[in-house]
Short mmCIF file of C-alpha atoms and ligand atoms in Angstrom, two decimals:
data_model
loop_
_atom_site.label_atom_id
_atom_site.label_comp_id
_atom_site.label_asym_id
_atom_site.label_seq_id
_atom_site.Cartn_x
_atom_site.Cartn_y
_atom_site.Cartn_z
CA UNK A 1 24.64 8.68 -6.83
CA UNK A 2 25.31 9.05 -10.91
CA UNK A 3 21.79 9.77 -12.43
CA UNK A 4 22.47 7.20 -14.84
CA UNK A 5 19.55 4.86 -16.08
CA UNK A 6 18.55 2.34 -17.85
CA UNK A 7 16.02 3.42 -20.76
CA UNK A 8 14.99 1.74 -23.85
CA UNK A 9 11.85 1.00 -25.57
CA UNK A 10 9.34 0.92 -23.36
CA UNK A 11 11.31 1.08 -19.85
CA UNK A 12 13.34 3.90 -17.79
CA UNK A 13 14.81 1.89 -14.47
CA UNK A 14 17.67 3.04 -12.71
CA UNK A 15 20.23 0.03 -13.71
CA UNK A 16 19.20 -2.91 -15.90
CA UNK A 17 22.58 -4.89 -14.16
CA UNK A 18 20.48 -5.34 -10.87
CA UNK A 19 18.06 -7.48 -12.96
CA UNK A 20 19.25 -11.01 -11.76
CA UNK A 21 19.24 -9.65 -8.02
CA UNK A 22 15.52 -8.66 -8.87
CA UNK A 23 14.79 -11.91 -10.24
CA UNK A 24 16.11 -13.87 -7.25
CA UNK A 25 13.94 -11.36 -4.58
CA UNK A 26 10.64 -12.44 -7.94
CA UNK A 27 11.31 -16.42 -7.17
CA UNK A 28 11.07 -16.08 -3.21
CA UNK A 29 7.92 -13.73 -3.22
CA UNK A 30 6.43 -16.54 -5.73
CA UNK A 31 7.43 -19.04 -3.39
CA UNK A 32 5.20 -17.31 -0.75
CA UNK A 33 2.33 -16.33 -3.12
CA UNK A 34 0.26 -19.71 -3.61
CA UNK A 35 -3.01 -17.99 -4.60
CA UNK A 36 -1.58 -16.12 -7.23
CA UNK A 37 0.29 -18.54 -8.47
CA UNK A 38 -2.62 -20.64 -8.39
CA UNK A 39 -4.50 -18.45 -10.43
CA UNK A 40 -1.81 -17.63 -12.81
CA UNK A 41 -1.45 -21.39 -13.74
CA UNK A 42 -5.58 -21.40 -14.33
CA UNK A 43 -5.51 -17.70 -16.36
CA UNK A 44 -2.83 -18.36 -18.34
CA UNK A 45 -4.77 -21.71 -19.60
CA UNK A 46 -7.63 -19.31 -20.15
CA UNK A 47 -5.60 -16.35 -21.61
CA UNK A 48 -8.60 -14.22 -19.33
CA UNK A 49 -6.90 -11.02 -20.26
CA UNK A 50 -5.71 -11.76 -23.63
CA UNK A 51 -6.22 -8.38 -25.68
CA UNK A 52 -6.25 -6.09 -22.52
CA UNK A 53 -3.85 -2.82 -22.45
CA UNK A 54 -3.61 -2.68 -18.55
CA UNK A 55 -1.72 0.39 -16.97
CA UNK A 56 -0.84 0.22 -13.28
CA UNK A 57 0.45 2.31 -10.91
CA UNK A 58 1.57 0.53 -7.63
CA UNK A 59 4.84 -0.19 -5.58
CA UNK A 60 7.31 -1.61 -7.40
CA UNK A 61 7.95 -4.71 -5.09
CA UNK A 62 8.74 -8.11 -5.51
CA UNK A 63 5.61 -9.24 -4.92
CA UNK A 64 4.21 -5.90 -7.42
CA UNK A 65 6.42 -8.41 -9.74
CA UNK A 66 4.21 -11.24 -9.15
CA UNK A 67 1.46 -9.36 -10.00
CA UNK A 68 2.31 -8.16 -12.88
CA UNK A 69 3.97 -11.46 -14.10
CA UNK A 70 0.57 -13.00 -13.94
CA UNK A 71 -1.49 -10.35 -15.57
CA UNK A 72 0.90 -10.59 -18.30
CA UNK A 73 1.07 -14.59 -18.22
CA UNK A 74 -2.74 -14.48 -18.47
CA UNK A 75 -2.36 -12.27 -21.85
CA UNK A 76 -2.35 -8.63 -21.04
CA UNK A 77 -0.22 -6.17 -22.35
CA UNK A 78 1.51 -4.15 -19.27
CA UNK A 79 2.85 -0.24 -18.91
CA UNK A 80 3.83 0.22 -15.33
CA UNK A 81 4.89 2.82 -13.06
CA UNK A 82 5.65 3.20 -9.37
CA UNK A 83 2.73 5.05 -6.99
CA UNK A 84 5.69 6.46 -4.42
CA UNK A 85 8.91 8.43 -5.15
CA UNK A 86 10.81 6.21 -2.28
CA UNK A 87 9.22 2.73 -2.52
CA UNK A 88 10.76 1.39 -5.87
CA UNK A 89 12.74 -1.53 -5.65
CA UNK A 90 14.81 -0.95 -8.79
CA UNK A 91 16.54 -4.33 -8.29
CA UNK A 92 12.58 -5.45 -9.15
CA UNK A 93 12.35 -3.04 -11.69
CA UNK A 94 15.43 -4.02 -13.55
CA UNK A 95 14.21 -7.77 -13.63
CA UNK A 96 10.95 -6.62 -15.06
CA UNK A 97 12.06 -4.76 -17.99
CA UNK A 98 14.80 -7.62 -18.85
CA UNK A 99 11.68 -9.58 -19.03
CA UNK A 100 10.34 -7.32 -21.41
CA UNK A 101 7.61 -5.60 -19.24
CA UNK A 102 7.18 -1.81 -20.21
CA UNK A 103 8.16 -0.26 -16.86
CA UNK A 104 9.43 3.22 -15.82
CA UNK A 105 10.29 3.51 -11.78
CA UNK A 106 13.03 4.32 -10.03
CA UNK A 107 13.93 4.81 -6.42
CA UNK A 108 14.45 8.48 -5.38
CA UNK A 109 12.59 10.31 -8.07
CA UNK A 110 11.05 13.91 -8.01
CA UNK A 111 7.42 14.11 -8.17
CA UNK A 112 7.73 15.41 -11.20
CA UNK A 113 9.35 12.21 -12.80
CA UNK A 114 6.82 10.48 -10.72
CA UNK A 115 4.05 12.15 -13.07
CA UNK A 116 6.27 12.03 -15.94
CA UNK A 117 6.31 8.19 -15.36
CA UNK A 118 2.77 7.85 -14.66
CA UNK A 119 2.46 9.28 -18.51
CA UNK A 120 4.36 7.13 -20.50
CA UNK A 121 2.54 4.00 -19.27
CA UNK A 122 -0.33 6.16 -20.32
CA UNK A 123 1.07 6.48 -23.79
CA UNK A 124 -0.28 2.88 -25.26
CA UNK A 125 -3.42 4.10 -24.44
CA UNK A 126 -4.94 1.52 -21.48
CA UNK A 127 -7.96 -0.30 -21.45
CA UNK A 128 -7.61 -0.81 -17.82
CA UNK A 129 -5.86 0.95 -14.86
CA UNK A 130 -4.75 -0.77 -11.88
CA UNK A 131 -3.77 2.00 -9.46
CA UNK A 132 -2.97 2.34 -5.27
CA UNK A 133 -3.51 6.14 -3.99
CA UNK A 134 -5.51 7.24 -7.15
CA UNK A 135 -2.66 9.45 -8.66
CA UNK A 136 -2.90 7.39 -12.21
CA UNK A 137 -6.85 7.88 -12.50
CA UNK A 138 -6.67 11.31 -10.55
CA UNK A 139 -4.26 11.91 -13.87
CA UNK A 140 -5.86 10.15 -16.61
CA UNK A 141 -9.21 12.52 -15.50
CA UNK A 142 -7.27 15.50 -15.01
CA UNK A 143 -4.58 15.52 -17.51
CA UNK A 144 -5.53 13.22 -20.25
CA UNK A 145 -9.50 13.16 -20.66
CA UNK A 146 -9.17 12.03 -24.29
CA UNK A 147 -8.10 8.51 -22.89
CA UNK A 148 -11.16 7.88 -20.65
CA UNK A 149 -13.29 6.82 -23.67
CA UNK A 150 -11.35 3.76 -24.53
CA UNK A 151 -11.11 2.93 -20.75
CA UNK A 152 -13.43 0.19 -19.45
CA UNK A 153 -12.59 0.57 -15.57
CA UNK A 154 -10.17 0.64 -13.37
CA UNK A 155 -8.97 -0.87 -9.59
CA UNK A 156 -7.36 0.96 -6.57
CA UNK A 157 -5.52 -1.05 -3.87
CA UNK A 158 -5.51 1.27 -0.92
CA UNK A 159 -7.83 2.98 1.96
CA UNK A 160 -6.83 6.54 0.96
CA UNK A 161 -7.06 6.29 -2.75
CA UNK A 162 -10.99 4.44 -2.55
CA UNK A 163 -11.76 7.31 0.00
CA UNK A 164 -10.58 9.98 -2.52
CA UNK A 165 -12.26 7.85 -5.39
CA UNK A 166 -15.84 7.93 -3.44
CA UNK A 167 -15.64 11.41 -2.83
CA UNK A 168 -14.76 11.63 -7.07
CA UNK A 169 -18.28 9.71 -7.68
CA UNK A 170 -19.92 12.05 -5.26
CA UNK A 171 -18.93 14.82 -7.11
CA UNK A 172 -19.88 13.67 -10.06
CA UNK A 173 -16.32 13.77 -11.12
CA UNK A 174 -15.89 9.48 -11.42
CA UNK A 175 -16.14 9.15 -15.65
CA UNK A 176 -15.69 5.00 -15.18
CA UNK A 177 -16.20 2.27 -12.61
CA UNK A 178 -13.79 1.59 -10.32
CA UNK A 179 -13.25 -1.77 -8.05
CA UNK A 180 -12.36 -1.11 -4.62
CA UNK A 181 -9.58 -3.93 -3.39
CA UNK A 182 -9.18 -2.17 -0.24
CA UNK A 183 -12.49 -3.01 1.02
CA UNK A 184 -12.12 -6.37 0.48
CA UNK A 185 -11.90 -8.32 3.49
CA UNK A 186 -9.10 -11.02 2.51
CA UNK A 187 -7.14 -7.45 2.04
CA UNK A 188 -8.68 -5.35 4.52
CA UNK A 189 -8.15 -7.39 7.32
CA UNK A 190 -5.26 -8.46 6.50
CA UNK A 191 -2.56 -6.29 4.26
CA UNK A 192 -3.56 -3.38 6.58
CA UNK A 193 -3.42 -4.88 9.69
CA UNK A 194 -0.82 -7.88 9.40
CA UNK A 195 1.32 -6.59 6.78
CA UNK A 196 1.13 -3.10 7.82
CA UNK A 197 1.91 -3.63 12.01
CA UNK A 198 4.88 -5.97 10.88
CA UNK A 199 6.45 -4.01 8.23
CA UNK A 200 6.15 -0.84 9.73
CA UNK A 201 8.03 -2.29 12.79
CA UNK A 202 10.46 -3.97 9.77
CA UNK A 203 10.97 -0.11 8.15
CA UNK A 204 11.81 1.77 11.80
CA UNK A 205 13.61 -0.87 12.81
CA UNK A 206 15.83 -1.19 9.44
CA UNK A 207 16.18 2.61 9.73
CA UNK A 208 17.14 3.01 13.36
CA UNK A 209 17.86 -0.57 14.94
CA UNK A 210 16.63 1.24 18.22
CA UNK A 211 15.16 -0.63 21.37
CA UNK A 212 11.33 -0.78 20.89
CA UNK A 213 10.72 -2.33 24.33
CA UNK A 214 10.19 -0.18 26.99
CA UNK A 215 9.78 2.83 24.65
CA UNK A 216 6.57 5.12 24.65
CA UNK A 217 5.22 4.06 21.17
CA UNK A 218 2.76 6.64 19.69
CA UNK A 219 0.30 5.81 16.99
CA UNK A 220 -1.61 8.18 15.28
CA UNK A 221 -4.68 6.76 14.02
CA UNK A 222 -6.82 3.36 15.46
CA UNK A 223 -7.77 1.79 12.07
CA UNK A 224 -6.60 -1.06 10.61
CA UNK A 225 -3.18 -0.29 9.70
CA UNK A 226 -2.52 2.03 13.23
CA UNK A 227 -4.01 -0.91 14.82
CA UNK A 228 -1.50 -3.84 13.57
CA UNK A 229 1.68 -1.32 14.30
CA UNK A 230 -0.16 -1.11 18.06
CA UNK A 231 -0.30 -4.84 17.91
CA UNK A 232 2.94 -5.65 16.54
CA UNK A 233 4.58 -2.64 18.87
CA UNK A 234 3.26 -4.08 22.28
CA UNK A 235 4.73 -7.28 21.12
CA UNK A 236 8.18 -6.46 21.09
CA UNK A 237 7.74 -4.79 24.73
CA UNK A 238 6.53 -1.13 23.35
CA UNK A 239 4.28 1.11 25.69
CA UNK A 240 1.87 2.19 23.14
CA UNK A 241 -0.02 5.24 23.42
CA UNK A 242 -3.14 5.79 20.55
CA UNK A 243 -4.26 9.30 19.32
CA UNK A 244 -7.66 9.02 17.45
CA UNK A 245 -10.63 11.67 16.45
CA UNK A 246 -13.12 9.03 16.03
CA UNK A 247 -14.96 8.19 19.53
CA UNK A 248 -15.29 4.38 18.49
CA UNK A 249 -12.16 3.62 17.68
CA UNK A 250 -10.30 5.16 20.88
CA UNK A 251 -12.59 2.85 22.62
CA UNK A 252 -11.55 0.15 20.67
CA UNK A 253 -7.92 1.19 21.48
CA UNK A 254 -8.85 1.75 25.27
CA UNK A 255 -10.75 -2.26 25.32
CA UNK A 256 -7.32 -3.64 23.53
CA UNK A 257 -5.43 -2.25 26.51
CA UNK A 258 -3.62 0.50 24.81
CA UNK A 259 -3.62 4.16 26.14
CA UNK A 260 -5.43 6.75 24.52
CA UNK A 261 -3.89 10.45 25.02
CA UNK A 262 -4.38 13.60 22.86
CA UNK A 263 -1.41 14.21 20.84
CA UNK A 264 -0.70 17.33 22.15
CA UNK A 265 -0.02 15.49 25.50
CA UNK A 266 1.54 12.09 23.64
CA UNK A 267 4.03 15.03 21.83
CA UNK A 268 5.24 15.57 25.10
CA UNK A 269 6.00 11.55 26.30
CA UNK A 270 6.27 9.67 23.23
CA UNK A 271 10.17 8.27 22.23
CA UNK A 272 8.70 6.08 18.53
CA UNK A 273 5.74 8.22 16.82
CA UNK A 274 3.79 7.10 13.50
CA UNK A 275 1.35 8.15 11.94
CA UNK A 276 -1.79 5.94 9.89
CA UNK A 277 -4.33 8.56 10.21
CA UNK A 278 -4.95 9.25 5.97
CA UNK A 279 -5.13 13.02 7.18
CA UNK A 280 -2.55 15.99 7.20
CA UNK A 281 -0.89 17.77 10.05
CA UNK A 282 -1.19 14.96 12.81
CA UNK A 283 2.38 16.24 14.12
CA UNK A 284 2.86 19.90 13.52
CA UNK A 285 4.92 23.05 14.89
CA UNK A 286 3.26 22.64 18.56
CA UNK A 287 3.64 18.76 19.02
CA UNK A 288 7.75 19.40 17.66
CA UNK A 289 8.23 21.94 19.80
CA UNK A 290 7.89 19.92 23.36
CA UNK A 291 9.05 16.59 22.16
CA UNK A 292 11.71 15.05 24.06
CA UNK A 293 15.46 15.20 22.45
CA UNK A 294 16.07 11.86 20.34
CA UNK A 295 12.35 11.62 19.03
CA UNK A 296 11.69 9.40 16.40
CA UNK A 297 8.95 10.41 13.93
CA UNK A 298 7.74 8.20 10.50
CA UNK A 299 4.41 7.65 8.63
CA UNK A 300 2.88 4.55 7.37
CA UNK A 301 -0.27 6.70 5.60
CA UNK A 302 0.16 6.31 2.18
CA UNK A 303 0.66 10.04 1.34
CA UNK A 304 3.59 12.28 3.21
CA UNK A 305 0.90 14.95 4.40
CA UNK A 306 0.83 13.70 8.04
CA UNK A 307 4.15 15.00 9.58
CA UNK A 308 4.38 18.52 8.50
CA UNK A 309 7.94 18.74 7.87
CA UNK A 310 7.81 22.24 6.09
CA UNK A 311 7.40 23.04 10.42
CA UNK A 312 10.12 20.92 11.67
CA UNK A 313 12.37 22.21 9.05
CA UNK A 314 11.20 26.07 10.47
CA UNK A 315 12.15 24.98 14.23
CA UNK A 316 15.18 23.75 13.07
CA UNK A 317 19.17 24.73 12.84
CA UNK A 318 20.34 21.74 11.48
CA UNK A 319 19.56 18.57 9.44
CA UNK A 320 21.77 15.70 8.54
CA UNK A 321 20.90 12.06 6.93
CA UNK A 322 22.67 10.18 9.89
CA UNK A 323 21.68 6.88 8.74
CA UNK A 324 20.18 5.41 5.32
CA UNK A 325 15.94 6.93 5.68
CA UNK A 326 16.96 8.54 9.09
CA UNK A 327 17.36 12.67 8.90
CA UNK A 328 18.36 14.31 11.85
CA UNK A 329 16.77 17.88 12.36
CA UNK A 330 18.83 19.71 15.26
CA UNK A 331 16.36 22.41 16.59
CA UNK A 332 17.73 25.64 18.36
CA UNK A 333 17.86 24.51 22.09
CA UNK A 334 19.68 21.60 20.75
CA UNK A 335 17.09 18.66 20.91
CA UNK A 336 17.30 16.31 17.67
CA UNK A 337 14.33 14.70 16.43
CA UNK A 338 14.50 12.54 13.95
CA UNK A 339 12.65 11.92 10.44
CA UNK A 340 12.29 8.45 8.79
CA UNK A 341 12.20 8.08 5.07
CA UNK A 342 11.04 11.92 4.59
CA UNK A 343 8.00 11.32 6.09
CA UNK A 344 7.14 8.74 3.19
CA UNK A 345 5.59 5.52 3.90
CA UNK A 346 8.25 3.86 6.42
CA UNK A 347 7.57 0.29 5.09
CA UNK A 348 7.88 0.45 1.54
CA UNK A 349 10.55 3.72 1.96
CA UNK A 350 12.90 2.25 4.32
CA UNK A 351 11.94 -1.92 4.70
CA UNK A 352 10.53 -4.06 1.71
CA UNK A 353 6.71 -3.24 2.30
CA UNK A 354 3.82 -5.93 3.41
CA UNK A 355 5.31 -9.50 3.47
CA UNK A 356 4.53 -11.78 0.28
CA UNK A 357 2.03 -13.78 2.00
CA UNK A 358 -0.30 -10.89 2.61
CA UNK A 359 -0.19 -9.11 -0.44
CA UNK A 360 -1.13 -12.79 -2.42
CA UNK A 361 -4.82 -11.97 -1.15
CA UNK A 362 -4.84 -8.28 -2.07
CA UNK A 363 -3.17 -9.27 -5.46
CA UNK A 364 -5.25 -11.98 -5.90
CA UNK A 365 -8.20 -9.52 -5.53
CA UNK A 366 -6.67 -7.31 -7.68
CA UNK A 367 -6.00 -9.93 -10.70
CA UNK A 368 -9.44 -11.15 -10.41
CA UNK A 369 -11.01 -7.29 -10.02
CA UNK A 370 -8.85 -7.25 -13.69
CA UNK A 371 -10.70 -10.38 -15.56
CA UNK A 372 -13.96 -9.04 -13.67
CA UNK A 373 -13.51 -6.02 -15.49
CA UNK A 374 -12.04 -7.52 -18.50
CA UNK A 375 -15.61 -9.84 -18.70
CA UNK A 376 -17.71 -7.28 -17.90
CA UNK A 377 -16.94 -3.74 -16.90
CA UNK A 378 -18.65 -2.46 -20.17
CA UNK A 379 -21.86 -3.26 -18.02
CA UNK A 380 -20.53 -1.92 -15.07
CA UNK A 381 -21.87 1.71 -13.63
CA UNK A 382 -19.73 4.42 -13.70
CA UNK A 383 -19.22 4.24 -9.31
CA UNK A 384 -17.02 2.60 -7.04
CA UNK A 385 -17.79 -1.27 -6.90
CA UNK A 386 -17.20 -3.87 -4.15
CA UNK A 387 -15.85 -7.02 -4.19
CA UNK A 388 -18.29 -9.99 -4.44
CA UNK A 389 -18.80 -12.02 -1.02
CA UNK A 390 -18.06 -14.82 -2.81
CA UNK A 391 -14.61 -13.94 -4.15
CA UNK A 392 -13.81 -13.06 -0.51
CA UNK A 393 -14.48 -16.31 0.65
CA UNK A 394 -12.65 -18.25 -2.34
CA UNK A 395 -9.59 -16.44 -1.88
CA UNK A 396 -9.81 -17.06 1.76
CA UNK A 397 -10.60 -21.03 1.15
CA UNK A 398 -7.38 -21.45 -1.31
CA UNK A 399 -5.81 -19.74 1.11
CA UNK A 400 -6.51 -21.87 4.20
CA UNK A 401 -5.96 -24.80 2.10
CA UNK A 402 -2.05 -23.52 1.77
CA UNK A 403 -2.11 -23.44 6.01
CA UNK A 404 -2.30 -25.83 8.60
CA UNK A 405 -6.12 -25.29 9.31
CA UNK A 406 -9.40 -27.41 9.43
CA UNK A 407 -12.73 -25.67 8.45
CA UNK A 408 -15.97 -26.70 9.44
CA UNK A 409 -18.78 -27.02 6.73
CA UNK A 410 -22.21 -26.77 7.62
CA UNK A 411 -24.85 -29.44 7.94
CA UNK A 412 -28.09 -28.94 5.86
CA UNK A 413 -30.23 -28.89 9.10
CA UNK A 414 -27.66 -25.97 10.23
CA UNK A 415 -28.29 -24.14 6.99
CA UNK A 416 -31.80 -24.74 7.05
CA UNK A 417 -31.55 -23.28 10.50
CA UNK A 418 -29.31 -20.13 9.89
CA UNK A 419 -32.00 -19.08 7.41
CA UNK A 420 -35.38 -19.73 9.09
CA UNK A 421 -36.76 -17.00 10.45
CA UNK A 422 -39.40 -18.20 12.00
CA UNK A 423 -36.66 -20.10 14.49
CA UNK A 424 -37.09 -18.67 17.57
CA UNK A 425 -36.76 -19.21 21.50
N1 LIG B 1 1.90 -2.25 0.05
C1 LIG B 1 2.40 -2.68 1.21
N2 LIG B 1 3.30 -3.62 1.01
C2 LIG B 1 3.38 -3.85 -0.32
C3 LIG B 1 4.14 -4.75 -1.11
N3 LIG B 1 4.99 -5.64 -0.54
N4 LIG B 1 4.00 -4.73 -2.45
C4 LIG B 1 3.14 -3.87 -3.05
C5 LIG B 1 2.37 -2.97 -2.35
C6 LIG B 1 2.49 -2.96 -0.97
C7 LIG B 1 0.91 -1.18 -0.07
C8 LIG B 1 -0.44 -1.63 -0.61
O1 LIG B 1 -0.54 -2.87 -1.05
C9 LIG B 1 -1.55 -1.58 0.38
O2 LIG B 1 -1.20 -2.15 1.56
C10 LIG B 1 -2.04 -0.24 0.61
O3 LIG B 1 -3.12 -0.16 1.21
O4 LIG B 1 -1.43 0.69 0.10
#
């Protein structure tokens, strides 16, 4: 492909032409993102973020767009960059900067443009950072100190990223607060496990368009994004086998009906492996070496750590890209095992990432976590902060609303009840 782009003031995309294609993918994830919209209409009233400087670093999707679109229609002033080489959508990224947002992502780039991008949103100087794996506040700490005084706080989007942020604050090392969306539980429970089981299935099956039922369907990892690709795998007919350190979640696996094997003796069965462990090395040298020929490995973890591919490539003769985010490694006895999207997250890398109506509740979080911060980060700690309770609920409630669902409210005798301890037998 030419390594032409599109730069200007205040964007570097890889071809501004693709803009109205990335406007048309914008109107359908709006169409499908009722809470944010909601709250765009009410915020741009408000102007909640007028003044702000916000720099973000998260997948350029179409529904990224819809994010962004509504910090900026609620008055902030936006520098964005992509938080994975592969998962740009520079169809999305060409619509934003013909809208005028400052934006430099691409899809394909070397991790050194990925840093080099990361610093120009970083050049105006942010008030706030909006990031999903850390890499932008890992960078503004490490590399650029001298910003972190005009910085009131920041937000991070994903399991791995708060992990590494809690262990910053441990250390000592956290110099502002920090909101963790993750943990909410309108994203929690549901971008991890919904969006993640389904577009995981969406990226291997984009990449491969093999038969998932009746295969041997290894997940690395129990949590809440291994356990929707379990979920969403038995459903199409899978056998799915779970690997897991952590006692209580192979017995959750084990109660949900899955098996539970070692990988060292999954390596040996399994036909579909992925990985959503957040650690490195779950497939290594010894698991390549006795798969069976035709193996399918991938990752849905956010970083590409967890297939060691520096091993496969030793063990092997040969290696071809024999379909668009499907390399075939040819290893000396002749078995193939194939990689998906280089080991990078398979949903965002080789599909189009969590559908829109899961990632309005983590973006709604994430908008919200902005005007929280906006209001009153200066009186924050310097830590990692939860979500309120409340804003849980509320995004949960506007979200129900959108759905075919009844909720109960409770009577006052009930709440009177629910918080009487004295109520016993
Ligand atoms: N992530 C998954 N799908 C996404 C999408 N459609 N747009 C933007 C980001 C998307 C990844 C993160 O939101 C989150 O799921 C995580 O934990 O990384």
């Amino acid at each position: 492909m030419s390594e032409k782009f599109a730069t200007g003031d205040g964007y570097k995309v890889r071809d501004l032409e693709l803009a109205s294609r990335g406007r048309m993918k914008i109107d359908w994830a709006e169409s499908r993102m009722p809470v944010l919209m909601r709250l765009r209409d009410e915020h741009a009233r408000r102007q909640s973020l007028k003044g702000m400087r916000i720099a973000g670093c998260l997948h350029v999707t179409k529904e990224t767009a819809v994010l962004v679109e509504t910090l900026k229609a609620a008055g902030a002033e936006i520098s964005w960059s992509g938080c994975n080489p592969l998962s740009t959508q520079d169809e999305v990224a060409a619509a934003l900067a013909a809208a005028g947002v400052s934006i430099y992502a691409w899809h394909g780039m070397s991790v050194d443009e990925f840093y080099w991008c990361i610093d120009r949103t970083l050049d105006f100087r942010p008030m706030l950072t909006l990031d999903d794996g850390a890499d932008l506040i890992f960078s503004v700490h490490n590399r650029h100190p001298e910003l972190v005084a005009g910085i009131i706080g920041g937000t991070e989007e994903t399991t791995t990223g708060v992990h590494r942020l809690r262990a910053m604050a441990t250390a000592g090392a956290l110099k502002y607060p920090v909101i963790a969306v993750n943990d909410a539980e309108t994203k929690w429970d549901f971008d991890n496990v919904f969006g993640t089981g389904q577009s995981s299935i969406d990226g291997i099956m984009r990449a491969t368009s093999v038969l998932l039922a009746g295969k041997n369907f290894v997940v690395a990892g129990f949590g809440h994004c291994g356990s929707g690709c379990a979920l969403r795998a038995a459903g199409l007919g899978a056998r799915v086998i779970c690997t897991e350190i952590k006692p209580t979640a192979a017995l959750k696996a084990v109660l949900y009906g899955y098996q539970v094997r070692t990988m060292d003796e999954a390596a040996r069965i399994g036909d579909v492996f992925i990985t959503a462990t957040g650690c490195k090395d779950v497939l290594t040298r010894r698991h390549f070496e006795v798969m069976k020929d035709g193996a399918i490995v991938c990752n849905t973890g956010h970083y590409d750590c967890e297939i060691n591919l520096t091993d496969l490539a030793a063990l092997a003769t040969g290696k071809r890209e024999i379909r668009a985010n499907c390399e075939e490694y040819t290893l000396a006895d002749g078995r193939r095992i194939y990689v998906l999207a280089q080991g990078r997250l398979v949903n965002l890398a080789a599909a189009e990432g969590h559908p829109s109506e899961v990632m309005d509740m983590s973006f709604a979080n994430q908008f919200l976590s902005m005007v929280r911060l906006a209001a009153e980060g200066k009186t924050l700690p310097i830590g990692v902060h939860d979500i309120p309770e409340r804003q849980d609920q509320e995004i949960a409630r506007i979200k129900l609303a959108t759905l075919d669902a009844g909720l109960d409210e409770l009577t006052p005798e009930q709440e009177a009840y629910i918080n009487d301890y004295a109520a016993g037998t």
